[in-house]
Coordinates of C-alpha atoms in Angstrom, one line a residue:
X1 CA -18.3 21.8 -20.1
X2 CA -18.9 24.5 -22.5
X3 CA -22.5 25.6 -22.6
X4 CA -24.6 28.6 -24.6
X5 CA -27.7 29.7 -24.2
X6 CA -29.7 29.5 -27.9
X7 CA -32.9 31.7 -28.1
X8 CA -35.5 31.8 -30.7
X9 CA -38.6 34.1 -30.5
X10 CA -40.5 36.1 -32.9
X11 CA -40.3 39.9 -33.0
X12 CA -44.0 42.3 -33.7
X13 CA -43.6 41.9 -37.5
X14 CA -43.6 38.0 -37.4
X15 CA -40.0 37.3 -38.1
X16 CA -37.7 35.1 -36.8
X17 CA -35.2 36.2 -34.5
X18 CA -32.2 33.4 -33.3
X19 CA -29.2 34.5 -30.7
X20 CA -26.5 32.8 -29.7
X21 CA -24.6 33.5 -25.7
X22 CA -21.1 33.8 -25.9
X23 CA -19.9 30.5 -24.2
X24 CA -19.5 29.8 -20.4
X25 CA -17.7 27.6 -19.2
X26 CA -19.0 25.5 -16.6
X27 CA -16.8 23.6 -13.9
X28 CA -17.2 21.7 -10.8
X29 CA -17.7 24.3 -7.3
X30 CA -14.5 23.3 -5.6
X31 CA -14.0 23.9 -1.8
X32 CA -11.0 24.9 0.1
X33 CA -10.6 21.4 2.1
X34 CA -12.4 18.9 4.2
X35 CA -12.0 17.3 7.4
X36 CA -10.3 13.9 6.6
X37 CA -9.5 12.9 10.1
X38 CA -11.6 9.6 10.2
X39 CA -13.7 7.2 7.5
X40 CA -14.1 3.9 6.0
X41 CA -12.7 2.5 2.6
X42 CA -15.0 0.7 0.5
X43 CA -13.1 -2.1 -2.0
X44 CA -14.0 -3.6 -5.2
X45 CA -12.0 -5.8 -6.6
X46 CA -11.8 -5.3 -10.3
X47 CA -10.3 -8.0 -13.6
X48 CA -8.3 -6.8 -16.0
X49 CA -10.9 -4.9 -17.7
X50 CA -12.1 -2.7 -14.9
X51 CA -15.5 -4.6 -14.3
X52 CA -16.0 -5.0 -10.2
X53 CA -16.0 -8.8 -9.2
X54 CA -16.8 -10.7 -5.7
X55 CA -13.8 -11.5 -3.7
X56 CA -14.8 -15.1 -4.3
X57 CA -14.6 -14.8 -8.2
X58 CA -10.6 -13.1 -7.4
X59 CA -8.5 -15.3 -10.5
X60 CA -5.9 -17.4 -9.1
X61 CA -2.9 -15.6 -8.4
X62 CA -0.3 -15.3 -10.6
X63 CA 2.5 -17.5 -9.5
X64 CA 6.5 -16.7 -11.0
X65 CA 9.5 -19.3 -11.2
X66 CA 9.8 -20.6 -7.5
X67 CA 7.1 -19.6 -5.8
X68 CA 5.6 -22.5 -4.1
X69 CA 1.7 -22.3 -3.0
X70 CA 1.0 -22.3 1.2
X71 CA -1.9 -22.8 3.1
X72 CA -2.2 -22.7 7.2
X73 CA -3.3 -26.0 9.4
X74 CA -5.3 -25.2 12.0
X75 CA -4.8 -28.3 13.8
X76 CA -0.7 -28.5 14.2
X77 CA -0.3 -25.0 13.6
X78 CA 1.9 -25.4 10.3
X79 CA 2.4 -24.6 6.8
X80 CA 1.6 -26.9 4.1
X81 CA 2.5 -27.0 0.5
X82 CA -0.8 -26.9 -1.6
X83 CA -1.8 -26.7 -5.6
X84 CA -2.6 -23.3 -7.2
X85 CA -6.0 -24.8 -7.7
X86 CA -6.4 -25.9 -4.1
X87 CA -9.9 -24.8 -3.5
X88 CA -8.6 -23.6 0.2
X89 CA -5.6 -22.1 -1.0
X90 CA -6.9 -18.2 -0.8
X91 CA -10.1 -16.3 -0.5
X92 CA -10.8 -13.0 -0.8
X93 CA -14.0 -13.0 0.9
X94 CA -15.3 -10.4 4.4
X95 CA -16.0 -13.8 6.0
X96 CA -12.5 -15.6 5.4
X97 CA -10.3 -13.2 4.8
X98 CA -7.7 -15.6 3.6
X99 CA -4.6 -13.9 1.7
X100 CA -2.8 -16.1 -0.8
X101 CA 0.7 -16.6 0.4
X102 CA 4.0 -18.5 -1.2
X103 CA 7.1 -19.7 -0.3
X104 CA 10.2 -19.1 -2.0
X105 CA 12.7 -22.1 -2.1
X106 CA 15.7 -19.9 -0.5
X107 CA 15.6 -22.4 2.8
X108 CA 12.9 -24.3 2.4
X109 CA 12.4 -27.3 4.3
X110 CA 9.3 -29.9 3.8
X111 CA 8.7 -33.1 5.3
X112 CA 9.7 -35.8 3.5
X113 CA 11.7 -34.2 0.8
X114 CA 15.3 -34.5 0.9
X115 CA 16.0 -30.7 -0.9
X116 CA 12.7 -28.8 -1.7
X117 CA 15.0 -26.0 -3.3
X118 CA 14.7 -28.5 -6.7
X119 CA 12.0 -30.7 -5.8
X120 CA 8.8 -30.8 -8.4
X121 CA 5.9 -28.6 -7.1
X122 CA 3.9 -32.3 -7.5
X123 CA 6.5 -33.6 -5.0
X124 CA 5.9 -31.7 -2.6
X125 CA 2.0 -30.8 -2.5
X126 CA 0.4 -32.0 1.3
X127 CA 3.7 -31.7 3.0
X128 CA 4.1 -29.9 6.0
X129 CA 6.8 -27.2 5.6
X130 CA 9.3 -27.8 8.9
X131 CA 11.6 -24.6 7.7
X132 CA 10.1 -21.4 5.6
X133 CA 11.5 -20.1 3.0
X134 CA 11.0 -16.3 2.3
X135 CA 7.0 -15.4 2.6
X136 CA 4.7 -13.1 0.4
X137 CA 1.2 -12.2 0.3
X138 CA -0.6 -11.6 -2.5
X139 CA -2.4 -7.9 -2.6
X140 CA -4.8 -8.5 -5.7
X141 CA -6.2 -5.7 -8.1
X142 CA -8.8 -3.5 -7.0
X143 CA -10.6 -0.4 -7.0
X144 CA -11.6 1.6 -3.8
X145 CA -13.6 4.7 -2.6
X146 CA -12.8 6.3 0.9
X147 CA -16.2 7.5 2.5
X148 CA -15.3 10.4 5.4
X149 CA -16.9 10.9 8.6
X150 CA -17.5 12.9 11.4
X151 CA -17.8 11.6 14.8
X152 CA -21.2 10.8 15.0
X153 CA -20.5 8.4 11.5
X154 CA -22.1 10.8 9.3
X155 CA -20.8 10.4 5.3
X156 CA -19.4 14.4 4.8
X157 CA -17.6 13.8 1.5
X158 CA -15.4 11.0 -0.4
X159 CA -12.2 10.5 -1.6
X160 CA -13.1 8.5 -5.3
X161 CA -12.3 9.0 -9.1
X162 CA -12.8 12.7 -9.3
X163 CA -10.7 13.6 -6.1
X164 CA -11.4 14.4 -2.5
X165 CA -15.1 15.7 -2.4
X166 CA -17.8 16.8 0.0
X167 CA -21.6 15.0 -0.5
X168 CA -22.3 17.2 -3.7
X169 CA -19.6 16.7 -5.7
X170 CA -17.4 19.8 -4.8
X171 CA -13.9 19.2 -5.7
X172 CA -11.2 20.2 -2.8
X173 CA -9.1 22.8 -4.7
X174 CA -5.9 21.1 -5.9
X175 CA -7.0 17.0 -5.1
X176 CA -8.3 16.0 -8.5
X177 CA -6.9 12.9 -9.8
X178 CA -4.8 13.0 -12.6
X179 CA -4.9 9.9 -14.8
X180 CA -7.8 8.1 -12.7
X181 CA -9.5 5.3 -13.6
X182 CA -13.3 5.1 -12.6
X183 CA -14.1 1.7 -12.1
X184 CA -18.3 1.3 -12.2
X185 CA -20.7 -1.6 -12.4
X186 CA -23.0 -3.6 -10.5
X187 CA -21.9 -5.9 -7.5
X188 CA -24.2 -8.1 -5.6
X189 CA -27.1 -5.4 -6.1
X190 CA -24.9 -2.3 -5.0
X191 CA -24.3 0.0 -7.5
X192 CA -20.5 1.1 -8.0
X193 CA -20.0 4.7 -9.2
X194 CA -16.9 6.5 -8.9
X195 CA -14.9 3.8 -7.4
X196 CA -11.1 4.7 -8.9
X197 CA -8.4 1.9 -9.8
X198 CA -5.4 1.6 -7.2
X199 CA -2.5 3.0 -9.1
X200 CA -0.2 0.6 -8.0
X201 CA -1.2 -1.9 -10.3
X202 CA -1.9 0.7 -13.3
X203 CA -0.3 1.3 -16.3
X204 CA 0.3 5.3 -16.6
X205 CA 0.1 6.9 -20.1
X206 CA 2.7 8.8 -19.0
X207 CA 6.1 8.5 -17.5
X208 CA 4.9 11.5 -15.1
X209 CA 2.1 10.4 -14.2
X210 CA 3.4 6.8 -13.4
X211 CA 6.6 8.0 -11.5
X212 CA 3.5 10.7 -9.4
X213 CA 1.1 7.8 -8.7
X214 CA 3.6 5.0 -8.5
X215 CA 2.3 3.1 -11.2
X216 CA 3.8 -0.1 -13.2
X217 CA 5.2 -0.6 -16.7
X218 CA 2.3 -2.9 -17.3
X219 CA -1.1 -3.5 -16.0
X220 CA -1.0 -6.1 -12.6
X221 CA -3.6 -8.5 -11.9
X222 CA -2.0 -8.1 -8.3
X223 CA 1.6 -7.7 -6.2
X224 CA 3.5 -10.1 -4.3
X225 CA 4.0 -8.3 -0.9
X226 CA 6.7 -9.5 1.6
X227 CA 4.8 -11.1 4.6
X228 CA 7.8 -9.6 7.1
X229 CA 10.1 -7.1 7.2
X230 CA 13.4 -8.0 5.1
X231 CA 16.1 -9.7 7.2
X232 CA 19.5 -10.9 6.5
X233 CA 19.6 -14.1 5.3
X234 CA 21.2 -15.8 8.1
X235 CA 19.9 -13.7 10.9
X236 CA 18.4 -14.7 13.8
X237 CA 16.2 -13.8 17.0
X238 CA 19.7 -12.4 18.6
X239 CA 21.4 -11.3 15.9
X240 CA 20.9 -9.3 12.4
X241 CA 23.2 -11.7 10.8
X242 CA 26.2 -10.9 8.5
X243 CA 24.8 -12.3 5.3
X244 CA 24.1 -10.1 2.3
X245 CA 20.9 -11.8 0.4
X246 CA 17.3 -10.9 1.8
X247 CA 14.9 -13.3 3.2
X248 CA 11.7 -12.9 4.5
X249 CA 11.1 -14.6 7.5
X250 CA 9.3 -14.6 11.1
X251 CA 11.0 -14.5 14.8
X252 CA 14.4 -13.3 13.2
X253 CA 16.2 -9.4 13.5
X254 CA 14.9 -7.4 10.5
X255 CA 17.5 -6.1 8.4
X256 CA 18.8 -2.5 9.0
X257 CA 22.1 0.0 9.3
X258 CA 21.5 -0.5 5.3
X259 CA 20.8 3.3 2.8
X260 CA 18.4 4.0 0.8
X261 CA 20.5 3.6 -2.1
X262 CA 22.0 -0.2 -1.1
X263 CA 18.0 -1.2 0.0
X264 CA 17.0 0.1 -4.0
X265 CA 19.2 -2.1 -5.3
X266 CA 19.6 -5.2 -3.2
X267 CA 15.8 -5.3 -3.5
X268 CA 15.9 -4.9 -7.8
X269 CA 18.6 -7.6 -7.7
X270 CA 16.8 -10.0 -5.2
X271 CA 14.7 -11.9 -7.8
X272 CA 14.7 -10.2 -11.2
X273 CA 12.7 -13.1 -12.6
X274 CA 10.0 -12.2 -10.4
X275 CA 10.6 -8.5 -10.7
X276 CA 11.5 -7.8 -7.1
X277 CA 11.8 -4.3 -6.2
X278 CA 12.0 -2.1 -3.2
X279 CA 8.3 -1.3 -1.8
X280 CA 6.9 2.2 -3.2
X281 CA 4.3 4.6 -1.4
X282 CA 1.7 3.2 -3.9
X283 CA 2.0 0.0 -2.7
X284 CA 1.9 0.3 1.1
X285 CA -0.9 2.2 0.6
X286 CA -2.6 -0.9 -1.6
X287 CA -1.8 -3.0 1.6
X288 CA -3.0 -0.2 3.9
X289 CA -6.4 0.3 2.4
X290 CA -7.4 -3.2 1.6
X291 CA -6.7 -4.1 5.3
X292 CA -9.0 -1.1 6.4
X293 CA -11.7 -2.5 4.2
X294 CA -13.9 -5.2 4.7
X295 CA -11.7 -8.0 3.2
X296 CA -9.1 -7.0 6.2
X297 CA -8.9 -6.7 9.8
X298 CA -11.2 -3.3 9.2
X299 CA -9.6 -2.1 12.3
X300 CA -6.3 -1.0 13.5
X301 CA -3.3 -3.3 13.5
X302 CA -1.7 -4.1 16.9
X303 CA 2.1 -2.6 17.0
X304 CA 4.9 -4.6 16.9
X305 CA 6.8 -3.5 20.1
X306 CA 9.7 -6.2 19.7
X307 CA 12.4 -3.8 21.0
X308 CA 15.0 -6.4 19.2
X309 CA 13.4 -5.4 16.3
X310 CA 12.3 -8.9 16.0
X311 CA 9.7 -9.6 13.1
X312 CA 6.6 -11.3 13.0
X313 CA 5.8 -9.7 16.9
X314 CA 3.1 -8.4 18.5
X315 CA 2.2 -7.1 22.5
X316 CA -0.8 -7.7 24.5
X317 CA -2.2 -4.4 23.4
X318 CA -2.9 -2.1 20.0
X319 CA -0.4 0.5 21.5
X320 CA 2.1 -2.0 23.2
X321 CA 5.2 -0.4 25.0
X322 CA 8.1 -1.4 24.0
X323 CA 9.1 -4.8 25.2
X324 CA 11.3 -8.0 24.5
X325 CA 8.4 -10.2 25.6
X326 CA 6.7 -10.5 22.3
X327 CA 3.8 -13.1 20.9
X328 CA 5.0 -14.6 18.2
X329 CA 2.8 -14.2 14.6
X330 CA 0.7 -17.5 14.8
X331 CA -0.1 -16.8 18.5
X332 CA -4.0 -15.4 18.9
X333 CA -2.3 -11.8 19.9
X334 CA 0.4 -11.9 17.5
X335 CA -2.3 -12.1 14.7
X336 CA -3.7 -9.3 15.9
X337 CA -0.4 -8.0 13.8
X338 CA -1.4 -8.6 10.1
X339 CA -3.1 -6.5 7.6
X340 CA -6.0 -9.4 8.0
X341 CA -6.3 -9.9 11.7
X342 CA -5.6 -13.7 11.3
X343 CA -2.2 -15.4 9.9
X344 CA -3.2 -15.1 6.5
X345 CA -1.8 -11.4 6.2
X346 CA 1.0 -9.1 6.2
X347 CA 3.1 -8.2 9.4
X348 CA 5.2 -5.8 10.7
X349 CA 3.4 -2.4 9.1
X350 CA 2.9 -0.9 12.3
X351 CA 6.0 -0.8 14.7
X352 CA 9.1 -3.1 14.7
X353 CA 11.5 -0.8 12.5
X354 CA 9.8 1.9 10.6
X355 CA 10.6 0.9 6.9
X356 CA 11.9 3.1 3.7
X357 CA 10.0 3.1 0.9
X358 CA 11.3 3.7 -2.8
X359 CA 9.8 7.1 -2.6
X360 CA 10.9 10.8 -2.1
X361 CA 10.2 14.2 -2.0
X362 CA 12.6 15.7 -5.0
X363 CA 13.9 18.9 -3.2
X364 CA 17.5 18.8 -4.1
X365 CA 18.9 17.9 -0.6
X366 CA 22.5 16.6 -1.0
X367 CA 20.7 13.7 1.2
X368 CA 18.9 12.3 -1.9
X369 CA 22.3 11.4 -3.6
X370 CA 24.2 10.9 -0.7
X371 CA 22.0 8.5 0.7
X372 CA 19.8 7.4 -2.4
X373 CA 22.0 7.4 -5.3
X374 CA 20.8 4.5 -7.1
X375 CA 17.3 5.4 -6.2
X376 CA 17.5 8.7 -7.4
X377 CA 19.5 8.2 -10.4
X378 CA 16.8 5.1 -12.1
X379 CA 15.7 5.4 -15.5
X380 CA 12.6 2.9 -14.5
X381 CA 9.6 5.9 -13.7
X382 CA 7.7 2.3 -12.1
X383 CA 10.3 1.2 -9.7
X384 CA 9.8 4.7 -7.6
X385 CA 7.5 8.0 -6.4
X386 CA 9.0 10.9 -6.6
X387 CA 6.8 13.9 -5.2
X388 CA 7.1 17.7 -5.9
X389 CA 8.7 20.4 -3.6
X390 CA 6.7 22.7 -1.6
X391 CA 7.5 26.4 -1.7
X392 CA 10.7 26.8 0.3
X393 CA 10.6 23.7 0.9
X394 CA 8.6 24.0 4.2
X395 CA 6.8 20.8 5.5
X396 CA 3.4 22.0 5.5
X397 CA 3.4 23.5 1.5
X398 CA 5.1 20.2 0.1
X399 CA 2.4 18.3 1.9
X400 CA 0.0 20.7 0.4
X401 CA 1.9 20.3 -3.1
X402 CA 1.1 16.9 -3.2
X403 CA -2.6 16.7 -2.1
X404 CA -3.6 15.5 -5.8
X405 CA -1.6 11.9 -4.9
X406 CA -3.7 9.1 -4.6
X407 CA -3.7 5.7 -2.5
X408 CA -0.5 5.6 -0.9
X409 CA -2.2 6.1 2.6
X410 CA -0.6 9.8 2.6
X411 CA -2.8 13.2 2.2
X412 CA -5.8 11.2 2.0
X413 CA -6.2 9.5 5.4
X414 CA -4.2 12.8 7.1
X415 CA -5.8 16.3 8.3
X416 CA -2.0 18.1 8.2
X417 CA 1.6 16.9 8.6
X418 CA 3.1 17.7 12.3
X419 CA 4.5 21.0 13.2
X420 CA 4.0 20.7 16.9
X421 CA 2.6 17.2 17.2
X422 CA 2.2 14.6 14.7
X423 CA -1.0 12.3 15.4
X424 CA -3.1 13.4 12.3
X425 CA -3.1 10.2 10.8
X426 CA -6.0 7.9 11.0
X427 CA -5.5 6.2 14.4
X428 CA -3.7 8.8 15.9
X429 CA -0.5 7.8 13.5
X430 CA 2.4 9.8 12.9
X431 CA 2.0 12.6 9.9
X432 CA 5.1 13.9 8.9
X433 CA 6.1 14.5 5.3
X434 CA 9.8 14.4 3.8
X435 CA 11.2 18.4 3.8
X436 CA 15.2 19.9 3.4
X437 CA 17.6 16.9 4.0
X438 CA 15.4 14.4 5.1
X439 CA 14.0 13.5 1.9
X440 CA 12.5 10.1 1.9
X441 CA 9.2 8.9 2.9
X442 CA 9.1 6.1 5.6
X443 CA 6.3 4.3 7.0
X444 CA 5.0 2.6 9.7
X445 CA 7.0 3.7 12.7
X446 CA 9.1 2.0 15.1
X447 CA 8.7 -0.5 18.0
X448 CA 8.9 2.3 20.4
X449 CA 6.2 4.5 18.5
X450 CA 2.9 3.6 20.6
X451 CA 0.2 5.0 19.8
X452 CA 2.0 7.0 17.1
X453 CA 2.9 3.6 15.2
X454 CA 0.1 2.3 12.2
X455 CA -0.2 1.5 8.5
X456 CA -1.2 5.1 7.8
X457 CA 2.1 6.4 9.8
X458 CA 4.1 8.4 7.1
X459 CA 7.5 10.5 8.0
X460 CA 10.7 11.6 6.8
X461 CA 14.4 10.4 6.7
X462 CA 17.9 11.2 5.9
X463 CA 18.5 7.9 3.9
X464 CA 21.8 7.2 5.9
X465 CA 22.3 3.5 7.2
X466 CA 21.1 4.0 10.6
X467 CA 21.9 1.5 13.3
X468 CA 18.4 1.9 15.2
X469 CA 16.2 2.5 11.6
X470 CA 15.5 2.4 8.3
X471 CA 14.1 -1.6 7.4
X472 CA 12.3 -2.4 4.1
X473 CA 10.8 -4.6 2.5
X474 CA 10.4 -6.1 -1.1
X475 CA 7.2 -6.6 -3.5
X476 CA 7.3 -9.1 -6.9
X477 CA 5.2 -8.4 -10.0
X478 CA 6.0 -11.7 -11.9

């Protein structure tokens, strides 16, 4: 802040003498960077007003027009249709780590009912679900601070409410957060300082900041995240299908040869009820994070190396090769898959096709109208991320240009983008940001990727409706 220096002494004759300093202004020390390579991500999840609650004490989820409650039987390996206020429905905790997930009623089959796409909610509770209809997992509001390390597990610095920091508090030039919320309290005896509020479930003051940190219109208790990458909705395990409506579903083709543009607004027209929208960076960040905390698998996520491009997959390794001899998702190796490490989570965020997100670099490459017209061209600041151009619009400076973003699993969990290889993500993933005419971000990699496949996997993309690339998936805010 402002400081000066006020002095009052008395001169030989007895008499009062005051001086005021000219002001100085004071400001944090800030450093040039800091080695970001490796570290853990503390998570608190926060209520609507900010305060830090146990995952025990998460509020029920909210639930939109259709969405039908699921919980997992151990026993016969099968879904089954629960209340809301089934006690065993979700939990939030490091122990269970038990995501929320629904079904929609777009195929839905359940034991006993003769057409579960009108059937009563009541109807249907304790019936086993013989036929899925499109899965989501619920990501609920939180707060988080990433704690860096070097390789003997040594805290060096942070990435919290401020910005990217070493131990004392110096700033990394340029990585302040603009339009943070510190989220601080007391949690089970553990004080929280510093913690800041995802932005993806944030309401910006500004359009500029909210189209920057891929915020929402409104402030989210929590998102509705597809469980599988999108498919057609009549494809199947040997074929993508020909149908034009998404559906989220296991052991099926994901859905690709699709641009940018036609993913933007087949995903805004899905289920407008429920506020469907094509997946930003924020969000697969939200996803990202929360699985490397506590509450998720706190590890890496096996690949899914399903060369079919089959969802729901995994190998018999982290870094499976590529392979059409896949476990399926409820299979002890193909849980290895989700965000949780169990079949409560998300799939499909490392490997099978590497997915588009509703997020760009804004450069002016004829590929971002081309390819992402509608994308480009919404009025709605919440249903995208647009980041700045670098100078020239080199790799390297638009990575740097953008250092001051925040949870979407980008500069944060990176040490550079690749120039001659592209393994500085955590994990060894793929770091490679969006330059010239391959604008848009996409995430995750590809079935083929290896070792270079993971949540925290970022690169670039034309947009065009590539036969081999380019899958998505949807998120719901209802």
């Amino acid at each position: 802040g402002r400081w000066y220096l006020h002095v009052l002494s008395v001169d030989n004759a007895g008499n009062m003498v005051e001086t005021v300093s000219n002001a100085i202004e004071i400001t944090q020390a800030e450093i040039a960077d800091l080695d970001r390579s490796q570290g853990d991500i503390e998570v608190a999840f926060v209520d609507m007003n900010n305060q830090p609650i146990r995952g025990s004490n998460v509020p029920t989820p909210k639930l939109g027009e259709g969405m039908v409650p699921v919980k997992w039987n151990e026993q016969d390996s099968s879904w089954y249709v629960c209340k809301s206020t089934d006690n065993n429905w979700y939990s939030y905790t490091q122990q269970e780590k038990k995501w929320a997930n629904v079904m929609l009623r777009d195929g839905l089959v359940v034991e006993g009912i003769a057409n579960a796409e009108i059937a009563s909610l009541a109807e249907m509770v304790g019936k086993k679900v013989t036929s899925v209809g499109s899965m989501f997992v619920y990501v609920p509001r939180y707060s988080y601070k990433i704690l860096y390390k070097d390789t003997s597990g040594n805290t060096i610095g942070y990435s919290d409410s401020d910005g990217i920091t070493d131990i004392n508090g110096n700033i990394v030039t340029g990585t302040k957060k603009q339009g943070a919320i510190e989220v601080k309290g007391n949690l089970d005896g553990k004080q929280i300082e510093k913690y800041v509020l995802h932005p993806a479930f944030q309401k910006f003051e500004t359009d500029e900041l909210t189209v920057a940190n891929g915020g929402w219109k409104e402030e989210l208790s929590g998102i509705w995240v597809a469980k599988f990458e999108a498919s057609r909705n009549n494809a199947t395990a040997s074929s993508v299908g020909s149908g034009n409506t998404i559906k989220i579903q296991p052991g099926v083709q994901s859905w690709r040869g699709i641009t940018v543009s036609d993913i933007f607004t087949n995903c805004k027209n899905y289920n407008s009820v429920l506020n469907s929208h094509m997946m930003k960076n924020s969000e697969w960040g939200a996803c990202a994070y929360l699985s490397k905390s506590i509450y998720g698998i706190n590890g890496e996520i096996w690949i899914n190396p399903n060369s079919s491009y089959v969802t729901g997959q995994a190998g018999n390794s982290v870094d499976a090769s590529r392979t059409t001899t896949t476990n399926s998702y409820t299979t002890t190796n193909g849980q290895k898959a989700s965000t949780t490490g169990n079949v409560y989570g998300i799939y499909d965020m490392s490997g099978g096709l590497y997915e588009y997100v509703a997020s760009y670099a804004d450069n002016g490459y004829d590929s971002l109208t081309n390819y992402g017209e509608s994308l480009v061209n919404s009025s709605s600041g919440y249903l995208k991320q647009v980041y700045s151009k670098g100078k020239d619009f080199d790799k390297e400076e638009t990575y740097q240009a953008n250092k001051e973003r925040y949870g979407d699993a980008v500069y944060e969990t990176s040490t550079k983008i690749g120039i001659s290889q592209y393994d500085n993500s955590w994990y060894g993933d793929t770091a490679l940001f969006p330059y010239e005419n391959s604008p848009f971000f996409n995430r995750g990699e590809n079935y083929n990727s290896g070792s270079a496949a993971g949540v925290f996997a970022f690169s670039s993309g034309t947009g065009n409706a590539s036969s081999g690339g380019g899958g998505f998936r949807p998120v719901l805010a209802p």
